[in-house]
CSV table of C-alpha atoms in Angstrom, one decimal:
chain,number,residue,atom,x,y,z
A,146,UNK,CA,115.6,76.6,46.0
A,147,UNK,CA,117.6,73.4,46.5
A,148,UNK,CA,114.4,71.4,46.6
A,149,UNK,CA,113.3,72.9,43.3
A,150,UNK,CA,116.6,72.1,41.6
A,151,UNK,CA,116.4,68.5,42.8
A,152,UNK,CA,112.8,68.2,41.5
A,153,UNK,CA,113.8,69.5,38.1
A,154,UNK,CA,116.7,67.1,38.0
A,155,UNK,CA,114.4,64.2,38.8
A,156,UNK,CA,112.1,65.2,36.0
A,157,UNK,CA,115.0,65.4,33.5
A,158,UNK,CA,116.3,62.0,34.7
A,159,UNK,CA,112.9,60.4,34.1
A,160,UNK,CA,112.8,61.9,30.6
A,161,UNK,CA,116.2,60.6,29.7
A,162,UNK,CA,115.4,57.2,31.1
A,163,UNK,CA,112.2,57.1,29.1
A,164,UNK,CA,114.0,58.0,25.9
A,165,UNK,CA,116.4,55.1,26.3
A,166,UNK,CA,113.7,52.5,25.5
A,167,UNK,CA,113.9,51.2,22.0
A,168,UNK,CA,111.0,50.2,19.8
A,169,UNK,CA,112.2,46.6,20.1
A,170,UNK,CA,111.4,46.8,23.9
A,171,UNK,CA,107.7,47.5,23.1
A,172,UNK,CA,105.5,44.4,23.0
A,173,UNK,CA,102.1,44.1,21.5
A,174,UNK,CA,99.1,44.2,23.8
A,175,UNK,CA,97.1,41.5,21.9
A,176,UNK,CA,94.0,43.2,23.0
A,177,UNK,CA,92.8,44.5,19.6
A,178,UNK,CA,92.0,41.1,18.0
A,179,UNK,CA,88.3,40.6,17.5
A,180,UNK,CA,87.8,36.8,17.4
A,181,UNK,CA,84.1,37.2,16.4
A,182,UNK,CA,84.8,38.5,12.9
A,183,UNK,CA,84.2,35.9,10.2
A,184,UNK,CA,85.9,35.9,6.8
A,185,UNK,CA,84.8,34.3,3.6
A,186,UNK,CA,86.0,30.9,2.6
A,187,UNK,CA,85.8,28.4,-0.3
A,188,UNK,CA,84.7,25.8,2.3
A,189,UNK,CA,80.9,25.5,1.8
A,190,UNK,CA,80.1,25.5,5.5
A,191,UNK,CA,82.3,28.5,6.3
A,192,UNK,CA,81.0,30.3,3.3
A,193,UNK,CA,77.4,29.9,4.6
A,194,UNK,CA,78.5,31.1,8.0
A,195,UNK,CA,80.1,34.2,6.4
A,196,UNK,CA,77.0,35.0,4.4
A,197,UNK,CA,74.9,35.1,7.7
A,198,UNK,CA,77.6,37.2,9.4
A,199,UNK,CA,77.8,39.6,6.5
A,200,UNK,CA,74.0,40.2,6.5
A,201,UNK,CA,73.3,40.2,10.2
A,202,UNK,CA,76.7,40.6,12.0
A,203,UNK,CA,76.0,37.4,13.9
A,204,UNK,CA,78.9,34.8,14.0
A,205,UNK,CA,77.9,31.1,14.0
A,206,UNK,CA,80.6,28.7,15.2
A,207,UNK,CA,80.8,24.9,15.3
A,208,UNK,CA,84.0,24.7,17.3
A,209,UNK,CA,84.5,26.1,20.8
A,210,UNK,CA,88.1,27.1,20.1
A,211,UNK,CA,87.6,30.0,17.7
A,212,UNK,CA,91.1,31.4,17.6
A,213,UNK,CA,94.8,30.7,18.2
A,214,UNK,CA,97.5,33.3,18.7
A,215,UNK,CA,101.3,33.1,19.1
A,216,UNK,CA,102.2,35.5,21.9
A,217,UNK,CA,106.0,35.0,21.8
A,218,UNK,CA,107.9,33.5,24.7
A,219,UNK,CA,107.7,33.7,28.4
A,220,UNK,CA,110.4,34.6,30.9
A,221,UNK,CA,111.9,31.1,30.5
A,222,UNK,CA,112.0,31.2,26.7
A,223,UNK,CA,109.0,28.9,26.4
A,224,UNK,CA,106.4,29.6,23.6
A,225,UNK,CA,103.2,31.3,24.7
A,226,UNK,CA,100.2,30.2,22.7
A,227,UNK,CA,96.8,31.7,23.4
A,228,UNK,CA,93.6,30.0,22.6
A,229,UNK,CA,90.3,31.9,22.5
A,230,UNK,CA,87.7,29.4,23.8
A,231,UNK,CA,83.9,29.9,24.0
A,232,UNK,CA,82.7,29.1,27.6
A,233,UNK,CA,78.9,29.0,27.7
A,234,UNK,CA,79.0,29.3,31.6
A,235,UNK,CA,81.2,32.3,31.7
A,236,UNK,CA,80.0,35.2,33.8
A,237,UNK,CA,81.7,38.3,35.2
A,238,UNK,CA,81.2,36.9,38.7
A,239,UNK,CA,82.2,33.3,38.3
A,240,UNK,CA,83.7,30.7,36.1
A,241,UNK,CA,81.7,27.8,37.7
A,242,UNK,CA,80.9,25.3,35.0
A,243,UNK,CA,77.7,23.3,34.8
A,244,UNK,CA,76.9,23.1,31.1
A,245,UNK,CA,78.6,20.5,29.0
A,246,UNK,CA,78.3,19.9,25.3
A,247,UNK,CA,79.4,17.7,22.5
A,248,UNK,CA,80.5,19.2,19.2
A,249,UNK,CA,79.6,17.8,15.7
A,250,UNK,CA,82.0,17.1,12.9
A,251,UNK,CA,79.3,16.4,10.3
A,252,UNK,CA,79.6,19.2,7.8
A,253,UNK,CA,76.3,18.6,6.1
A,254,UNK,CA,74.5,18.7,9.4
A,255,UNK,CA,76.3,21.9,10.4
A,256,UNK,CA,75.3,23.5,7.1
A,257,UNK,CA,71.7,22.6,8.0
A,258,UNK,CA,72.3,24.2,11.3
A,259,UNK,CA,73.4,27.5,9.8
A,260,UNK,CA,70.4,27.4,7.5
A,261,UNK,CA,68.1,26.7,10.5
A,262,UNK,CA,69.4,29.7,12.4
A,263,UNK,CA,69.2,32.0,9.3
A,264,UNK,CA,65.7,30.9,8.3
A,265,UNK,CA,63.9,30.1,11.6
A,266,UNK,CA,65.7,32.0,14.4
A,267,UNK,CA,67.1,35.3,13.2
A,268,UNK,CA,63.8,36.5,11.6
A,269,UNK,CA,62.2,36.4,15.1
A,270,UNK,CA,65.0,38.5,16.6
A,271,UNK,CA,63.6,41.7,15.3
A,272,UNK,CA,66.3,44.0,16.7
A,273,UNK,CA,70.1,43.7,17.0
A,274,UNK,CA,69.8,44.2,20.8
A,275,UNK,CA,68.2,40.7,20.8
A,276,UNK,CA,71.1,39.0,19.0
A,277,UNK,CA,73.5,36.8,20.9
A,278,UNK,CA,77.2,37.4,20.8
A,279,UNK,CA,77.4,34.3,18.7
A,280,UNK,CA,75.7,31.0,18.1
A,281,UNK,CA,77.5,27.7,18.7
A,282,UNK,CA,76.1,24.6,16.9
A,283,UNK,CA,76.4,21.4,18.9
A,284,UNK,CA,75.4,17.8,18.8
A,285,UNK,CA,74.3,17.7,22.4
A,286,UNK,CA,74.1,20.0,25.4
A,287,UNK,CA,73.7,18.9,29.0
A,288,UNK,CA,72.5,21.7,31.3
A,289,UNK,CA,73.9,20.4,34.6
A,290,UNK,CA,76.2,17.7,36.0
A,291,UNK,CA,73.6,17.5,38.9
A,292,UNK,CA,70.6,16.6,36.8
A,293,UNK,CA,72.1,15.3,33.5
A,294,UNK,CA,69.2,17.0,31.8
A,295,UNK,CA,69.7,17.3,28.0
A,296,UNK,CA,68.6,20.7,26.7
A,297,UNK,CA,67.6,22.0,23.3
A,298,UNK,CA,69.6,25.2,23.7
A,299,UNK,CA,71.4,27.3,26.3
A,300,UNK,CA,72.0,31.0,26.4
A,301,UNK,CA,75.1,32.4,28.1
A,302,UNK,CA,77.1,35.6,28.0
A,303,UNK,CA,79.6,34.4,25.5
A,304,UNK,CA,77.3,32.3,23.2
A,305,UNK,CA,74.0,30.7,22.7
A,306,UNK,CA,74.2,26.9,22.2
A,307,UNK,CA,71.9,25.3,19.7
A,308,UNK,CA,71.7,21.6,20.1
A,309,UNK,CA,70.6,18.5,18.1
A,310,UNK,CA,72.3,19.8,14.9
A,311,UNK,CA,72.7,16.3,13.6
A,312,UNK,CA,69.0,15.6,14.0
A,313,UNK,CA,67.7,18.6,12.2
A,314,UNK,CA,67.4,16.9,8.8
A,315,UNK,CA,65.1,14.3,10.3
A,316,UNK,CA,62.9,16.6,12.3
A,317,UNK,CA,59.3,17.4,11.3
A,318,UNK,CA,58.3,21.0,10.7
A,319,UNK,CA,56.6,21.1,14.1
A,320,UNK,CA,59.8,19.9,15.8
A,321,UNK,CA,61.9,22.4,13.9
A,322,UNK,CA,59.5,25.2,14.9
A,323,UNK,CA,59.6,24.2,18.6
A,324,UNK,CA,63.4,24.1,18.6
A,325,UNK,CA,63.6,27.5,16.9
A,326,UNK,CA,61.0,29.0,19.3
A,327,UNK,CA,63.0,27.8,22.3
A,328,UNK,CA,66.1,29.4,21.0
A,329,UNK,CA,64.1,32.6,20.4
A,330,UNK,CA,62.6,32.3,23.9
A,331,UNK,CA,66.1,32.1,25.4
A,332,UNK,CA,67.3,35.3,23.6
A,333,UNK,CA,64.2,37.5,24.1
A,334,UNK,CA,63.5,36.2,27.6
A,335,UNK,CA,67.0,37.1,28.7
A,336,UNK,CA,66.7,40.6,27.2
A,337,UNK,CA,63.3,41.2,28.9
A,338,UNK,CA,64.6,39.9,32.3
A,339,UNK,CA,67.6,42.2,32.1
A,340,UNK,CA,66.2,45.3,30.5
A,341,UNK,CA,62.4,45.4,31.1
A,342,UNK,CA,62.1,45.1,34.8
A,343,UNK,CA,59.2,47.6,35.1
A,344,UNK,CA,57.3,46.0,32.3
A,345,UNK,CA,57.6,42.6,33.9
A,346,UNK,CA,56.7,43.6,37.4
A,347,UNK,CA,53.0,42.4,37.3
A,348,UNK,CA,54.2,39.1,35.7
A,349,UNK,CA,56.9,38.5,38.3
A,350,UNK,CA,54.8,39.4,41.2
A,351,UNK,CA,52.3,36.6,40.6
A,352,UNK,CA,54.9,34.0,41.8
A,353,UNK,CA,56.9,36.4,43.9
A,354,UNK,CA,54.0,37.7,46.0
A,355,UNK,CA,50.5,36.6,45.0
A,356,UNK,CA,50.8,32.8,45.1
A,357,UNK,CA,52.5,32.8,48.5
A,358,UNK,CA,52.1,36.0,50.5
A,359,UNK,CA,54.8,34.8,52.9
A,360,UNK,CA,57.5,35.1,50.2
A,361,UNK,CA,58.8,34.5,46.7
A,362,UNK,CA,58.6,31.1,45.2
A,363,UNK,CA,61.4,31.7,42.8
A,364,UNK,CA,64.4,29.4,43.2
A,365,UNK,CA,62.4,27.7,46.0
A,366,UNK,CA,63.1,24.1,47.1
A,367,UNK,CA,59.7,22.3,47.4
A,368,UNK,CA,59.5,19.3,49.7
A,369,UNK,CA,56.8,17.5,51.6
A,370,UNK,CA,57.6,19.7,54.6
A,371,UNK,CA,57.8,23.1,53.1
A,372,UNK,CA,55.1,25.7,52.9
A,373,UNK,CA,53.8,25.4,50.2
A,374,UNK,CA,54.3,21.7,49.9
A,375,UNK,CA,55.6,19.7,47.0
A,376,UNK,CA,53.1,19.8,44.1
A,377,UNK,CA,53.1,20.2,40.3
A,378,UNK,CA,54.9,23.5,39.7
A,379,UNK,CA,52.0,24.7,37.5
A,380,UNK,CA,50.1,25.1,40.8
A,381,UNK,CA,52.4,28.0,41.6
A,382,UNK,CA,52.4,29.5,38.1
A,383,UNK,CA,55.5,27.8,36.7
A,384,UNK,CA,55.9,25.9,33.4
A,385,UNK,CA,59.0,24.0,34.4
A,386,UNK,CA,61.3,23.2,37.4
A,387,UNK,CA,64.9,24.1,37.6
A,388,UNK,CA,66.5,21.5,35.3
A,389,UNK,CA,70.0,22.4,36.5
A,390,UNK,CA,69.2,21.1,40.0
A,391,UNK,CA,68.6,17.6,41.3
A,392,UNK,CA,64.9,16.9,41.3
A,393,UNK,CA,62.7,13.8,42.0
A,394,UNK,CA,59.2,12.8,42.9
A,395,UNK,CA,59.6,14.1,46.5
A,396,UNK,CA,61.4,17.4,45.9
A,397,UNK,CA,62.2,19.9,43.2
A,398,UNK,CA,63.5,23.4,42.8
A,399,UNK,CA,61.5,26.1,41.1
A,400,UNK,CA,62.9,28.2,38.4
A,401,UNK,CA,64.6,31.6,38.6
A,402,UNK,CA,62.9,34.7,37.5
A,403,UNK,CA,64.9,34.8,34.2
A,404,UNK,CA,64.1,31.2,33.4
A,405,UNK,CA,60.4,31.8,34.1
A,406,UNK,CA,60.4,34.7,31.7
A,407,UNK,CA,62.2,32.5,29.1
A,408,UNK,CA,59.6,29.7,29.5
A,409,UNK,CA,56.6,32.1,29.0
A,410,UNK,CA,58.2,33.9,26.1
A,411,UNK,CA,58.7,30.6,24.4
A,412,UNK,CA,55.0,29.7,24.8
A,413,UNK,CA,53.9,33.1,23.6
A,414,UNK,CA,56.0,32.7,20.4
A,415,UNK,CA,54.5,29.3,19.8
A,416,UNK,CA,51.5,31.3,18.9
A,417,UNK,CA,48.9,28.7,19.9
A,418,UNK,CA,46.7,30.2,22.6
A,419,UNK,CA,44.0,27.5,22.3
A,420,UNK,CA,46.4,24.6,22.9
A,421,UNK,CA,48.2,26.4,25.7
A,422,UNK,CA,45.0,27.3,27.5
A,423,UNK,CA,43.6,23.9,27.1
A,424,UNK,CA,46.7,22.3,28.6
A,425,UNK,CA,46.7,24.6,31.6
A,426,UNK,CA,43.0,25.2,32.0
A,427,UNK,CA,43.2,24.0,35.7
A,428,UNK,CA,46.1,26.3,36.6
A,429,UNK,CA,44.8,29.9,37.0
A,430,UNK,CA,48.2,31.4,37.9
A,431,UNK,CA,49.7,30.0,34.7
A,432,UNK,CA,46.9,31.4,32.6
A,433,UNK,CA,47.2,34.8,34.3
A,434,UNK,CA,51.0,35.0,33.7
A,435,UNK,CA,50.6,33.9,30.1
A,436,UNK,CA,48.2,36.8,29.3
A,437,UNK,CA,50.6,39.2,31.1
A,438,UNK,CA,53.6,37.9,29.1
A,439,UNK,CA,51.6,38.3,25.8
A,440,UNK,CA,51.2,42.0,26.6
A,441,UNK,CA,54.9,42.4,27.5
A,442,UNK,CA,56.0,40.7,24.2
A,443,UNK,CA,53.5,42.8,22.2
A,444,UNK,CA,54.8,46.0,23.7
A,445,UNK,CA,58.4,45.0,23.0
A,446,UNK,CA,57.6,44.3,19.4
A,447,UNK,CA,55.9,47.7,19.1
A,448,UNK,CA,58.9,49.5,20.5
A,449,UNK,CA,61.2,47.8,17.9
A,450,UNK,CA,59.1,48.5,14.9
């Protein structure tokens, strides 16, 4: 009985203590702000960005700091200012940075960049599941501090970088098409690698099992002493080497499975079978994987119709 009375007293005490808090003691969580919503503006660039966002729900940015928020003061009375910054290398597992980029301040070029994405990229992303969280237009993107390789685009969890924005106005139609297709290849390739594992099995197994029965050749460091030895990566069914790693005439690292899928999706979307098969006519594994990827892409398009 005594224990029951003590317990009831404890509950009443907690209730009374809780009722002593004033509304002024409650602080905002700051968790409900959506930094990826665009609003209309009289600025021509921002207005064009808003029109794309309104139609497709895809934000396009040209600055990596996309928001600033005053969060009051800390325990020492110092102001707390929060900055929402796009980090292309962000993943759930790590914050390790490899990708660097240079922003553009040329408004006319950035307007061309918005038009480029609207007219040439988005129409190929035939379902919202293929959309990036946002696009970030940049002047230059370097994929790795190890290789210093300058890329055309880069797809991360937080954003997809689209480079060369200041060169768009001087590009030929063929060059614009190639850049657009590479952006599309990044987006659709990432989707397929993440969500279509069964459909990709035959494609992946060419370089995972068929080329080298002793083991996968994905993310494999080729040298003169390895089995297989250093050779053009097309011998093993690849279209590129890992541009984020240090490579030279004596050694190179092959691509990851996701990068391999992206490379082949890009070539399929170039829609020039004759040119591709002529270029790689001496590389049977490449031709086999190309035909397999064409089927995967065709099946994906049929599902999204």
